[in-house]
Amino acid sequence: MENDDRVPERALPPMPMPEPTTPADATARTAYGAADRAAIYRAIRERRDMRHFAGGQVAPEVLSRLLAAAHHAPSVGFMQPWRFIRVADAALRRRLQAAVEAERQRTADALGQRRDAFMRLKVEGLCDAAELLAVALADGREAHVFGRRTLPQMDLASVACAIQNLWLAARAEGLGMGWVSMFDPDAVGKLLGLPAGAQAVALISLGPVQGFYEEPMLQRERWARRAPLASVVFEGTWGAPAPWLQADPAEEDAPSQEEGAGHG
């Protein structure tokens, strides 16, 4: 188990707060400028789960910035359960790719009539990308009860927030990123030397790409389509329409309800 990193209890000075004002004025004072807001929404809209990479390199200062962005993610109880392992060794990359391929075959067999369509999809770029990062849940998570007593899976939700931070920062840097979760976590954990209690949850391909997909790859390949915004936002109770909700400008008609095989 990791060392206890909790901060010792001590008297803290009160947090300084600005002078009270109206909610509208407070929002205007703290909001980003129009160009900054547009850049954030653009990164969200143009982020893609990439599978095609152009080789090359990621400079150490850029990789450090990206991992710092990931580390600034929110986490339940401020537990920070993410651990990142950079995989530079080509032989280890190939072993990890083999672990993904083994699960790809098992997934295909479980898909029944969609097996052939699934096997035509490119599901990873582990040996093509400039960088490969493995992401794991840290050991010792049972010590963190704050926010997890009834929802222990919030440790995984916290790691997902870190990965999303990394993804958006990578898009802003002009780098592609792909999240692969198609593997046996025990097998990958052994390859990476994870301690007991830790669990591998993602293999992240990261690096230059020739271009970003205009739409999610699985949508382009007709595997699935993005659901309408109104089908996932409710008012008051499950399924109740939200009359105030405005349509997503990027939304496309006739979404499929078929299951997806990736992260969009």
C-alpha angles and dihedrals in degrees: 000000000000122000116275105261096183114136112245113252114259139152110277127201115247115273110256112244130191122247113284115265139159118295090245093052091046091053092048091050096051102035121106120246119271095259093050092048091049091051092053094050090045092055090050093048096044099042110120136186095239125207100168118072135180100216113231125118142286111224114239092240091053093047089049091052092050093050091047088054089051091049091054091064120121117258133187110262086359086276095147094205096177124111123183125205119191111216111204099152110102094209092053090048089055091050091051090048089052089053089053092047092052091055091043089061092047091048091051091053090051094052096070111191092014093057097104094045090050093050090056091060121095103231104176146021099191097140096036101055124088091236136026120198125185115208121204140178108245123244119250094049092138088075090067109081099152105111093353106075092099098017107042090166089074088093088067091045088055092052089050089056090054091050091050090051089052091048096052093045090050091052090051089052091051093249127132122230133191127192115211119189097160101115144087103267092210092054093047091044090057092050091052097042095240116181122243110284095026119108133199111232106165144024108204121203110199134177150079118333131191089235143331122260111259088225134012109296094235090053091048089051090049093241093125141338133224111267118240113267091237090060093062102037119074137178120230099329137029112287096009110132119245103228093192094056116114122211121262106250090218093052119124126207129246101033119195121234092208117128118261129229101208146024101278 
